[in-house]
Amino acid sequence: MILKLFYLSSGLFMGWSLGANDAANIFGTAVGTKMVRFTTAAIISGVFILLGALLSGAGTTGTLGALGAIKALPGAFIVSLTAALTIMSMTKAGLPVSTSQAIVGSILGWNFFAGATTDYTVLYRIAGAWLFTPILAALFSVGLYFLFKAILENIKIHLFSLDWIIKLSLILAGAFGAYSLGMNNIANVVGVFMSVSPFVDIQVGDYFVLSSLQQLLFFGGASIAIGVITYSKNVMMTIGSGIYRLSPVTALIVVLSSSLVLFLFASESLQAGLIALGLPAIPLVPVSQSQGVVGAISGIGIAKGGGNINTRLLGKIVVGWLLTPLCAGILSYISLFIMQNVFLQKVFI
Amino acid sequence: MKNIIQNKSKDLQNEIDSYLKCITDSSLLFFEGAREAYRGDYDDAENRYRDISELERRADEHLKAIQYKLYAYNIAPDSRADIFELLDGLDDIVDRAKKNIFQICVEKPVIPDCMKDDFIAITAASVDAVDILIQGVRSFFEDVNSLEGYIKNVYLYEKKADALEEKIKRSIFQSTVVEELARKFQLRYYVEKMAMLSDLAENLAKKMLMYKIKRII
């Protein structure tokens, strides 16, 4: 069991680093500009990420499971670890890197190493979602920008009352953002362990069964929450006072826009609703919160007349789209080779 | 968390209202005091000076409370520095007005009868600029979308004060009503000090416009 938990540790490390970095996208400006205290932000993020992961995280997790059904725990360990290492090194290089892209690259590396067939329909669906993440976030932020502008230009409200409303809205949007992050990005943390979960179903009382998947989602969600609480403060301060420099209202628009995108790509009930209405379904795919944020900020730049678009950053995203899965895939392939031939572990069945 | 759910801004709004009332009252008293001094009623002007000093003391207390509450309640963190600078700027205007009235009461300048109306007019233009500025400050807090109208009016009164300053200076130095050069210089000094109030109001109005632009999303 200890060895099994050790293999799970790479996923938990992935969750921890995701929490440390991505929660800053949700509450960074609010905390950095002192609108919301860090403790409040950390508690709300932690709780709602965990709730999102537990209640609605199964959809995107299933999609990653479909891309590569890893049936050996050491293989899942390497896939998750190499994705996390890729993220670390890409972040150091200053790229707005996506955990989703890293994990997909690592899974593809595993598919090549194990000789497993890659489901290209799923892969294209995932790649399409990556492409649409910043575009959709930009569209949402343009819409929200004009909506907020129209409201603020036509209401008579005291500066302090407005400040209070924005503060409350940032908290609510942050909670929604954290929930969306949990439901969408939990797949990156536990998706590869789905078929090799070290947990067994637990019967709680007469009516309730805590399934192995739920336990996996809980540990994944908890690792993200711990990442938020233990390590996201500095990242939040950097975002709030340095890189993005947003006003509280624009921060609210950015959080809402990027969270909506994550929600769209993760909500099973929304997907079911669209199918019931005979509309095309939105695929359940883990997408990048950071790239959603960059898209949303660019959207505001477009809405303001196009002067503020950071084309260099957008260029970096495109480079990241290609480089992240490629690096993760190569690293995964090499590491799987080492694990199999040096440590003599079965990385695929 | 409690700070966010509980809206403490009402308390701060009341404090700012009281502060602005002190500034408005000071401005009115200043005008009355200056008019009395021009007419030679220095005892009444002296009383106005004392009232203004008391109002300024109260305004200072309100300003300290505003500064404390802005930071302690964590209200409008992104614009609180601007808010404080704006309110502090109003305090500087009252301070200038108080000094002007004090100087008049001490020096008791003799204003020639033919210039008294112009002196009253320049003082009125400056006080109007300050009054409109205070209304603009209220609008900055309560209805920022109508702020620009007030700012335009401040500019208008400042221009009027400038024109009167020029006119009075010319009549001081070109007419023979005032003969001694020392008296000419003394009257010029008062003209400049009275016009200075509208200049301070104009500077603060410009800053307020910048603060408004910063608040646009």
Coordinates of C-alpha atoms in Angstrom, one line a residue:
Chain A
M1 CA 0.0 0.0 0.0
I2 CA 2.9 2.4 0.9
L3 CA 4.4 1.8 -2.5
K4 CA 1.1 2.5 -4.1
L5 CA 0.7 5.7 -2.2
F6 CA 4.3 6.6 -3.2
Y7 CA 3.3 6.2 -6.9
L8 CA 0.3 8.5 -6.3
S9 CA 2.6 11.1 -4.9
S10 CA 3.6 12.5 -8.4
G11 CA -0.1 13.2 -8.9
L12 CA -0.4 14.9 -5.6
F13 CA 2.7 16.9 -6.4
M14 CA 1.1 17.9 -9.7
G15 CA -2.0 19.0 -7.7
W16 CA 0.0 20.9 -5.2
S17 CA 1.8 22.9 -7.9
L18 CA -1.4 23.5 -9.8
G19 CA -3.0 24.9 -6.6
A20 CA 0.1 27.1 -5.9
N21 CA 0.0 28.6 -9.4
D22 CA -3.5 28.6 -10.7
A23 CA -5.3 29.9 -7.6
A24 CA -3.3 33.1 -8.2
N25 CA -5.2 33.5 -11.4
I26 CA -8.5 33.6 -9.5
F27 CA -7.6 35.7 -6.5
G28 CA -4.3 37.3 -7.5
T29 CA -5.6 40.8 -8.3
A30 CA -8.0 40.8 -5.4
V31 CA -5.3 39.8 -2.9
G32 CA -2.5 41.8 -4.5
T33 CA -4.6 45.0 -4.5
K34 CA -5.7 44.2 -0.9
M35 CA -9.3 44.0 -1.8
V36 CA -9.4 40.5 -0.3
R37 CA -7.2 39.1 2.5
F38 CA -5.0 36.1 1.5
T39 CA -6.5 33.9 4.3
T40 CA -10.0 34.5 3.0
A41 CA -8.9 33.8 -0.6
A42 CA -7.0 30.7 0.4
I43 CA -9.9 29.2 2.4
I44 CA -12.5 30.0 -0.3
S45 CA -10.2 28.6 -3.1
G46 CA -9.4 25.5 -1.1
V47 CA -13.0 24.7 -0.2
F48 CA -14.4 25.3 -3.7
I49 CA -11.6 23.6 -5.6
L50 CA -12.2 20.5 -3.5
L51 CA -16.0 20.8 -4.0
G52 CA -15.5 21.2 -7.8
A53 CA -13.2 18.2 -8.0
L54 CA -15.5 16.0 -5.9
L55 CA -18.9 16.9 -7.3
S56 CA -18.1 17.6 -11.0
G57 CA -14.5 16.4 -11.7
A58 CA -15.4 13.1 -13.2
G59 CA -16.2 14.4 -16.7
T60 CA -12.8 15.8 -17.7
T61 CA -11.1 13.0 -15.8
G62 CA -12.9 10.5 -18.0
T63 CA -11.7 12.3 -21.2
L64 CA -8.0 12.0 -20.1
G65 CA -8.6 8.4 -19.2
A66 CA -10.0 7.8 -22.7
L67 CA -6.8 9.3 -24.2
G68 CA -4.5 6.8 -22.5
A69 CA -5.8 4.0 -20.4
I70 CA -2.7 3.5 -18.2
K71 CA -3.1 0.3 -16.3
A72 CA 0.2 0.1 -14.5
L73 CA 0.7 2.3 -11.4
P74 CA 4.5 3.0 -12.1
G75 CA 3.5 4.1 -15.6
A76 CA 0.9 6.5 -14.2
F77 CA 3.5 7.8 -11.7
I78 CA 6.0 8.6 -14.5
V79 CA 3.4 10.2 -16.7
S80 CA 2.3 12.5 -13.9
L81 CA 5.8 13.2 -12.7
T82 CA 7.2 14.1 -16.1
A83 CA 4.2 16.4 -16.7
A84 CA 4.9 18.2 -13.4
L85 CA 8.6 18.5 -14.2
T86 CA 7.8 19.9 -17.7
I87 CA 5.6 22.5 -16.1
M88 CA 8.3 23.4 -13.6
S89 CA 10.9 24.0 -16.2
M90 CA 8.6 25.8 -18.7
T91 CA 7.4 28.1 -15.9
K92 CA 11.0 28.9 -15.1
A93 CA 11.4 29.8 -18.8
G94 CA 8.5 32.3 -18.4
L95 CA 5.9 30.5 -20.5
P96 CA 2.3 30.6 -19.5
V97 CA 2.3 26.8 -19.4
S98 CA -0.7 24.6 -19.1
T99 CA -0.9 21.5 -16.9
S100 CA -3.4 20.1 -19.3
Q101 CA -1.0 20.3 -22.2
A102 CA 1.8 18.8 -20.2
I103 CA -0.3 15.8 -19.0
V104 CA -1.6 15.2 -22.5
G105 CA 2.0 15.2 -23.9
S106 CA 3.1 12.8 -21.2
I107 CA 0.1 10.5 -21.9
L108 CA 1.0 10.5 -25.6
G109 CA 4.6 9.7 -24.6
W110 CA 3.2 6.7 -22.7
N111 CA 1.0 5.7 -25.6
F112 CA 4.0 5.6 -28.0
F113 CA 6.2 3.8 -25.4
A114 CA 3.5 1.2 -24.6
G115 CA 2.5 0.9 -28.3
A116 CA -1.1 1.7 -27.3
T117 CA -3.4 3.2 -29.8
T118 CA -4.0 6.9 -29.5
D119 CA -7.7 7.9 -29.8
Y120 CA -7.2 10.8 -32.3
T121 CA -10.8 11.9 -32.0
V122 CA -10.3 12.5 -28.3
L123 CA -6.9 14.1 -29.1
Y124 CA -8.4 16.5 -31.7
R125 CA -11.2 17.4 -29.3
I126 CA -8.6 18.2 -26.6
A127 CA -6.4 20.3 -29.0
G128 CA -9.5 22.1 -30.2
A129 CA -10.5 23.0 -26.7
W130 CA -7.0 24.4 -26.0
L131 CA -7.3 26.6 -29.1
F132 CA -10.7 27.8 -28.1
T133 CA -9.8 28.5 -24.4
P134 CA -8.2 31.9 -24.9
I135 CA -10.5 32.8 -27.8
L136 CA -13.7 32.0 -25.8
A137 CA -12.2 33.8 -22.7
A138 CA -11.5 36.8 -24.9
L139 CA -15.1 36.8 -26.2
F140 CA -16.6 36.5 -22.8
S141 CA -14.4 39.3 -21.4
V142 CA -15.3 41.6 -24.3
G143 CA -19.0 41.0 -23.7
L144 CA -18.6 41.4 -19.9
Y145 CA -16.5 44.5 -20.4
F146 CA -19.2 46.3 -22.4
L147 CA -21.9 45.1 -20.0
F148 CA -20.0 46.4 -16.9
K149 CA -19.1 49.6 -18.6
A150 CA -22.8 50.2 -19.6
I151 CA -23.9 49.5 -16.0
L152 CA -21.3 51.7 -14.4
E153 CA -21.9 54.6 -16.7
N154 CA -25.6 54.6 -16.1
I155 CA -26.0 54.0 -12.4
K156 CA -25.6 56.5 -9.6
I157 CA -23.8 54.7 -6.8
H158 CA -21.5 55.9 -4.1
L159 CA -17.8 55.0 -4.6
F160 CA -17.7 53.1 -1.3
S161 CA -20.9 51.2 -2.0
L162 CA -19.5 50.2 -5.4
D163 CA -16.3 49.2 -3.8
W164 CA -18.2 46.9 -1.4
I165 CA -20.2 45.4 -4.2
I166 CA -17.0 44.7 -6.2
K167 CA -15.4 43.2 -3.2
L168 CA -18.3 40.8 -2.7
S169 CA -18.4 40.0 -6.4
L170 CA -14.7 39.2 -6.4
I171 CA -15.3 36.7 -3.6
L172 CA -18.3 35.1 -5.4
A173 CA -16.5 35.1 -8.7
G174 CA -13.4 33.7 -6.9
A175 CA -15.5 30.9 -5.4
F176 CA -17.0 30.1 -8.9
G177 CA -13.5 30.3 -10.4
A178 CA -12.1 27.9 -7.7
Y179 CA -15.1 25.5 -8.3
S180 CA -14.5 25.6 -12.1
L181 CA -10.8 25.1 -11.6
G182 CA -11.4 22.1 -9.4
M183 CA -13.9 20.5 -11.7
N184 CA -11.9 21.1 -14.9
N185 CA -8.3 20.7 -13.8
I186 CA -8.7 17.7 -11.3
A187 CA -8.3 15.5 -14.4
N188 CA -4.7 16.7 -14.8
V189 CA -4.0 15.6 -11.2
V190 CA -5.8 12.2 -11.0
G191 CA -6.8 11.4 -14.6
V192 CA -3.9 9.1 -15.3
F193 CA -4.5 7.2 -12.1
M194 CA -8.2 6.5 -12.9
S195 CA -7.6 2.9 -14.1
V196 CA -5.0 2.1 -11.5
S197 CA -6.5 3.8 -8.4
P198 CA -4.8 2.4 -5.3
F199 CA -8.1 2.8 -3.4
V200 CA -11.0 0.4 -2.9
D201 CA -14.7 1.4 -2.5
I202 CA -15.6 2.1 1.1
Q203 CA -19.1 1.4 2.4
V204 CA -20.2 4.3 4.7
G205 CA -23.3 3.2 6.6
D206 CA -26.1 1.3 4.8
Y207 CA -26.7 3.6 1.8
F208 CA -23.5 5.4 0.9
V209 CA -20.5 4.1 -0.9
L210 CA -17.3 6.2 -1.2
S211 CA -16.0 4.9 -4.6
S212 CA -12.4 4.6 -5.4
L213 CA -12.8 7.4 -8.0
Q214 CA -14.3 9.7 -5.4
Q215 CA -11.4 9.0 -3.0
L216 CA -9.0 9.7 -5.8
L217 CA -10.8 13.0 -6.7
F218 CA -10.8 13.9 -3.0
F219 CA -7.0 13.4 -2.6
G220 CA -6.4 15.3 -5.9
G221 CA -8.7 18.1 -4.8
A222 CA -7.1 18.2 -1.4
S223 CA -3.6 18.4 -2.9
I224 CA -4.7 21.4 -5.0
A225 CA -6.2 23.0 -1.9
I226 CA -3.0 22.5 0.1
G227 CA -1.0 24.0 -2.8
V228 CA -3.2 27.1 -2.6
I229 CA -2.9 27.4 1.2
T230 CA 0.8 26.7 1.5
Y231 CA 2.4 28.3 -1.5
S232 CA 0.1 30.6 -3.6
K233 CA 0.6 33.8 -1.6
N234 CA 3.7 35.0 -3.3
V235 CA 2.3 34.2 -6.8
M236 CA -0.9 36.1 -5.9
M237 CA 1.1 39.1 -4.7
T238 CA 3.2 39.0 -8.0
I239 CA 0.1 38.9 -10.1
G240 CA -1.8 41.5 -8.1
S241 CA 0.9 44.1 -8.0
G242 CA 3.2 43.2 -10.9
I243 CA 2.5 41.5 -14.1
Y244 CA -1.1 42.2 -14.9
R245 CA -1.9 45.3 -12.9
L246 CA -5.7 45.2 -13.3
S247 CA -8.3 47.4 -11.7
P248 CA -10.7 45.5 -9.4
V249 CA -13.5 45.6 -12.0
T250 CA -11.3 44.3 -14.8
A251 CA -10.0 41.7 -12.4
L252 CA -13.6 40.6 -11.8
I253 CA -14.2 40.4 -15.6
V254 CA -11.0 38.3 -16.1
V255 CA -11.9 35.9 -13.3
L256 CA -15.5 35.5 -14.6
S257 CA -14.5 35.0 -18.2
S258 CA -11.7 32.5 -17.6
S259 CA -13.8 30.6 -15.0
L260 CA -16.8 30.4 -17.4
V261 CA -14.5 28.8 -20.0
L262 CA -13.3 26.2 -17.5
F263 CA -16.9 25.6 -16.4
L264 CA -18.1 25.1 -20.0
F265 CA -15.4 22.6 -20.7
A266 CA -16.1 20.6 -17.5
S267 CA -19.8 20.7 -16.8
E268 CA -21.5 17.3 -17.5
S269 CA -25.0 18.7 -16.8
L270 CA -24.4 21.6 -19.3
Q271 CA -23.3 19.0 -21.8
A272 CA -26.3 16.9 -21.2
G273 CA -28.6 20.0 -21.4
L274 CA -27.1 20.9 -24.8
I275 CA -27.5 17.4 -26.1
A276 CA -31.1 17.3 -24.9
L277 CA -31.8 20.6 -26.8
G278 CA -30.3 19.0 -29.9
L279 CA -27.3 21.4 -29.8
P280 CA -23.7 20.4 -30.4
A281 CA -22.1 19.3 -27.1
I282 CA -19.1 21.0 -25.6
P283 CA -16.4 18.4 -25.0
L284 CA -15.3 17.8 -21.4
V285 CA -11.7 18.6 -21.6
P286 CA -9.2 19.9 -19.0
V287 CA -8.0 23.3 -20.3
S288 CA -5.6 25.9 -19.1
Q289 CA -6.7 28.5 -16.5
S290 CA -3.6 30.6 -17.2
Q291 CA -4.3 30.7 -20.9
G292 CA -7.9 31.6 -20.2
V293 CA -6.7 34.5 -18.1
V294 CA -4.3 35.7 -20.9
G295 CA -7.2 35.4 -23.4
A296 CA -9.5 37.4 -21.1
I297 CA -7.0 40.2 -20.5
S298 CA -6.4 40.4 -24.3
G299 CA -10.2 40.6 -24.7
I300 CA -10.3 43.6 -22.4
G301 CA -7.4 45.1 -24.5
I302 CA -9.5 44.6 -27.7
A303 CA -12.6 46.1 -26.0
K304 CA -10.6 49.2 -25.1
G305 CA -9.4 49.7 -28.6
G306 CA -6.7 47.1 -29.1
G307 CA -3.8 49.2 -27.7
N308 CA -3.2 46.9 -24.7
I309 CA -2.9 43.5 -26.4
N310 CA 0.3 41.8 -25.4
T311 CA 1.2 40.1 -28.7
R312 CA 4.4 38.8 -27.2
L313 CA 2.5 36.9 -24.5
L314 CA 0.1 35.6 -27.1
G315 CA 3.0 34.4 -29.1
K316 CA 4.4 32.6 -26.1
I317 CA 1.0 30.8 -25.6
V318 CA 1.2 29.5 -29.2
V319 CA 4.8 28.3 -28.6
G320 CA 3.6 26.7 -25.3
W321 CA 0.9 24.9 -27.2
L322 CA 3.5 23.1 -29.3
L323 CA 6.4 23.0 -26.9
T324 CA 4.7 21.8 -23.7
P325 CA 3.2 18.6 -25.0
L326 CA 6.3 17.9 -27.1
C327 CA 8.7 18.2 -24.2
A328 CA 6.4 16.4 -21.8
G329 CA 6.0 13.6 -24.4
I330 CA 9.7 13.1 -24.9
L331 CA 10.5 13.3 -21.2
S332 CA 7.8 10.8 -20.5
Y333 CA 9.1 8.4 -23.1
I334 CA 12.6 8.6 -21.8
S335 CA 11.6 8.3 -18.2
L336 CA 9.3 5.3 -18.9
F337 CA 12.3 3.6 -20.6
I338 CA 14.4 4.3 -17.5
M339 CA 11.7 3.1 -15.1
Q340 CA 11.2 -0.1 -17.1
N341 CA 14.9 -0.9 -17.8
V342 CA 16.7 0.5 -14.8
F343 CA 14.2 0.2 -12.0
L344 CA 12.6 -2.9 -13.6
Q345 CA 9.0 -1.7 -13.0
K346 CA 6.1 -2.6 -15.3
V347 CA 5.0 0.7 -16.8
F348 CA 2.3 -0.8 -19.0
I349 CA 0.3 -3.9 -19.1
Chain B
M1 CA -14.2 37.8 5.9
K2 CA -16.4 39.7 8.4
N3 CA -14.9 43.0 6.9
I4 CA -16.2 42.0 3.5
I5 CA -19.7 41.0 4.4
Q6 CA -20.2 43.9 6.8
N7 CA -20.5 47.2 4.8
K8 CA -18.7 49.7 7.0
S9 CA -18.6 52.3 4.3
K10 CA -21.7 54.2 5.7
D11 CA -19.6 55.3 8.7
L12 CA -16.9 56.6 6.4
Q13 CA -19.4 58.3 4.1
N14 CA -20.8 60.2 7.1
E15 CA -17.3 61.3 8.1
I16 CA -16.6 62.6 4.6
D17 CA -19.9 64.5 4.6
S18 CA -19.1 66.2 7.9
Y19 CA -15.6 67.1 6.6
L20 CA -17.0 68.6 3.4
K21 CA -19.6 70.6 5.4
C22 CA -16.7 72.1 7.4
I23 CA -15.0 73.1 4.2
T24 CA -18.1 74.6 2.7
D25 CA -18.9 76.6 5.9
S26 CA -15.3 77.8 6.0
S27 CA -15.5 79.0 2.4
L28 CA -18.7 80.9 3.1
L29 CA -17.3 82.5 6.3
F30 CA -14.2 83.4 4.4
F31 CA -16.2 85.4 1.9
E32 CA -18.2 87.1 4.6
G33 CA -15.0 88.0 6.5
A34 CA -13.2 89.3 3.4
R35 CA -16.2 91.5 2.5
E36 CA -16.4 92.9 6.0
A37 CA -12.6 93.6 6.0
Y38 CA -12.9 95.4 2.6
R39 CA -15.6 97.6 4.1
G40 CA -13.3 98.3 7.2
D41 CA -15.4 96.2 9.7
Y42 CA -12.3 94.5 11.1
D43 CA -13.9 93.4 14.4
D44 CA -16.5 91.3 12.4
A45 CA -13.7 90.0 10.1
E46 CA -11.7 89.0 13.2
N47 CA -14.7 87.0 14.5
R48 CA -15.0 85.2 11.1
Y49 CA -11.3 84.4 11.3
R50 CA -11.9 82.7 14.7
D51 CA -14.9 80.8 13.3
I52 CA -12.8 79.6 10.3
S53 CA -10.0 78.5 12.7
E54 CA -12.5 76.5 14.7
L55 CA -13.9 74.9 11.6
E56 CA -10.4 74.1 10.3
R57 CA -9.6 72.4 13.6
R58 CA -12.8 70.3 13.2
A59 CA -12.0 69.6 9.6
D60 CA -8.5 68.3 10.6
E61 CA -10.1 65.9 13.1
H62 CA -12.4 64.6 10.4
L63 CA -9.6 64.2 8.0
K64 CA -7.6 62.1 10.5
A65 CA -10.6 59.9 11.1
I66 CA -11.2 59.5 7.4
Q67 CA -7.6 58.5 6.9
Y68 CA -7.8 55.9 9.7
K69 CA -11.1 54.5 8.5
L70 CA -10.0 54.2 4.9
Y71 CA -7.1 52.0 5.9
A72 CA -8.6 50.3 9.0
Y73 CA -11.8 49.2 7.1
N74 CA -9.8 48.4 4.0
I75 CA -12.2 50.5 1.9
A76 CA -11.4 51.2 -1.8
P77 CA -7.8 50.1 -1.5
D78 CA -7.0 50.9 -5.1
S79 CA -8.1 54.5 -4.9
R80 CA -7.8 55.4 -1.2
A81 CA -4.5 57.3 -1.8
D82 CA -6.3 59.4 -4.4
I83 CA -9.2 60.0 -2.1
F84 CA -7.0 61.1 0.7
E85 CA -5.0 63.4 -1.5
L86 CA -8.2 65.0 -2.8
L87 CA -9.6 65.6 0.7
D88 CA -6.2 66.8 2.0
G89 CA -6.1 69.3 -1.0
L90 CA -9.4 70.8 0.2
D91 CA -7.8 71.3 3.6
D92 CA -5.0 73.3 2.0
I93 CA -7.5 75.6 0.4
V94 CA -9.2 76.3 3.7
D95 CA -5.8 76.9 5.2
R96 CA -5.0 79.4 2.5
A97 CA -8.3 81.2 3.1
K98 CA -7.7 81.3 6.8
K99 CA -4.2 82.8 6.3
N100 CA -5.7 85.4 3.9
I101 CA -8.3 86.6 6.4
F102 CA -5.7 86.6 9.2
Q103 CA -3.3 88.7 7.1
I104 CA -6.1 91.2 6.3
C105 CA -7.1 91.5 9.9
V106 CA -3.5 92.1 10.9
E107 CA -2.4 94.5 8.2
K108 CA -5.8 96.3 7.7
P109 CA -5.2 97.4 4.2
V110 CA -7.2 100.4 3.0
I111 CA -9.0 99.5 -0.1
P112 CA -10.0 102.5 -2.3
D113 CA -13.7 102.8 -2.6
C114 CA -13.5 102.6 -6.4
M115 CA -11.8 99.2 -6.1
K116 CA -14.0 97.6 -3.4
D117 CA -16.5 96.1 -5.8
D118 CA -13.7 94.5 -7.8
F119 CA -12.1 93.1 -4.6
I120 CA -15.4 91.6 -3.6
A121 CA -15.9 90.3 -7.1
I122 CA -12.5 88.5 -7.2
T123 CA -13.1 87.0 -3.8
A124 CA -16.6 85.9 -4.9
A125 CA -15.1 84.3 -8.0
S126 CA -12.5 82.4 -6.0
V127 CA -15.1 81.3 -3.4
D128 CA -17.4 80.2 -6.2
A129 CA -14.6 78.1 -7.7
V130 CA -14.0 76.5 -4.3
D131 CA -17.8 75.9 -3.7
I132 CA -18.2 74.2 -7.2
L133 CA -15.1 72.2 -6.4
I134 CA -16.6 70.9 -3.2
Q135 CA -19.8 70.0 -5.1
G136 CA -17.5 68.2 -7.6
V137 CA -15.9 66.3 -4.8
R138 CA -19.3 65.2 -3.6
S139 CA -20.1 64.1 -7.1
F140 CA -16.7 62.2 -7.3
F141 CA -18.0 60.0 -4.5
E142 CA -21.7 59.9 -5.2
D143 CA -22.2 60.2 -9.0
V144 CA -18.8 60.2 -10.8
N145 CA -20.5 60.3 -14.2
S146 CA -21.6 64.0 -13.7
L147 CA -18.2 65.1 -12.4
E148 CA -17.0 66.8 -15.6
G149 CA -19.7 69.4 -15.4
Y150 CA -18.4 70.6 -12.1
I151 CA -14.8 70.6 -13.3
K152 CA -15.7 72.8 -16.2
N153 CA -17.4 75.3 -13.9
V154 CA -14.3 75.4 -11.6
Y155 CA -12.2 76.3 -14.7
L156 CA -14.8 78.9 -15.6
Y157 CA -14.6 80.7 -12.2
E158 CA -10.8 80.4 -12.1
K159 CA -10.7 82.2 -15.5
K160 CA -13.0 84.9 -14.1
A161 CA -10.8 85.3 -11.1
D162 CA -7.7 85.6 -13.4
A163 CA -9.4 88.3 -15.5
L164 CA -10.4 90.2 -12.4
E165 CA -6.8 89.9 -11.0
E166 CA -5.4 91.4 -14.2
K167 CA -8.0 94.2 -14.2
I168 CA -7.4 95.1 -10.5
K169 CA -3.6 95.0 -10.8
R170 CA -3.8 97.4 -13.8
S171 CA -6.1 99.8 -11.9
I172 CA -3.8 99.7 -8.9
F173 CA -0.7 100.6 -10.8
Q174 CA -2.2 102.8 -13.5
S175 CA -4.6 105.0 -11.5
T176 CA -3.6 107.8 -9.2
V177 CA -6.0 106.8 -6.4
V178 CA -3.3 104.9 -4.7
E179 CA -0.1 107.0 -4.6
E180 CA 2.5 105.2 -2.4
L181 CA 4.3 102.3 -4.0
A182 CA 4.2 100.4 -0.8
R183 CA 0.4 100.5 -0.7
K184 CA 0.3 99.5 -4.4
F185 CA 2.4 96.4 -3.6
Q186 CA 0.3 95.6 -0.5
L187 CA -3.0 95.7 -2.6
R188 CA -1.3 93.7 -5.4
Y189 CA -0.4 91.1 -2.7
Y190 CA -4.0 90.8 -1.6
V191 CA -5.3 90.5 -5.2
E192 CA -2.8 87.6 -5.8
K193 CA -3.7 85.9 -2.6
M194 CA -7.4 86.0 -3.3
A195 CA -6.9 84.7 -6.8
M196 CA -4.7 82.0 -5.5
L197 CA -7.7 80.3 -3.9
S198 CA -9.2 79.7 -7.4
D199 CA -5.8 78.5 -8.6
L200 CA -5.7 75.9 -5.8
A201 CA -9.3 74.9 -6.7
E202 CA -8.4 74.5 -10.4
N203 CA -5.3 72.3 -9.6
L204 CA -7.4 70.1 -7.4
A205 CA -10.1 69.8 -10.1
K206 CA -7.4 68.7 -12.6
K207 CA -6.2 66.1 -10.2
M208 CA -9.8 64.9 -9.6
L209 CA -10.3 64.4 -13.3
M210 CA -7.2 62.2 -13.4
Y211 CA -8.6 60.2 -10.4
K212 CA -11.8 59.8 -12.4
I213 CA -10.0 58.5 -15.4
K214 CA -8.2 56.0 -13.2
R215 CA -11.6 54.7 -12.0
I216 CA -12.8 54.0 -15.6
I217 CA -12.7 50.3 -16.2

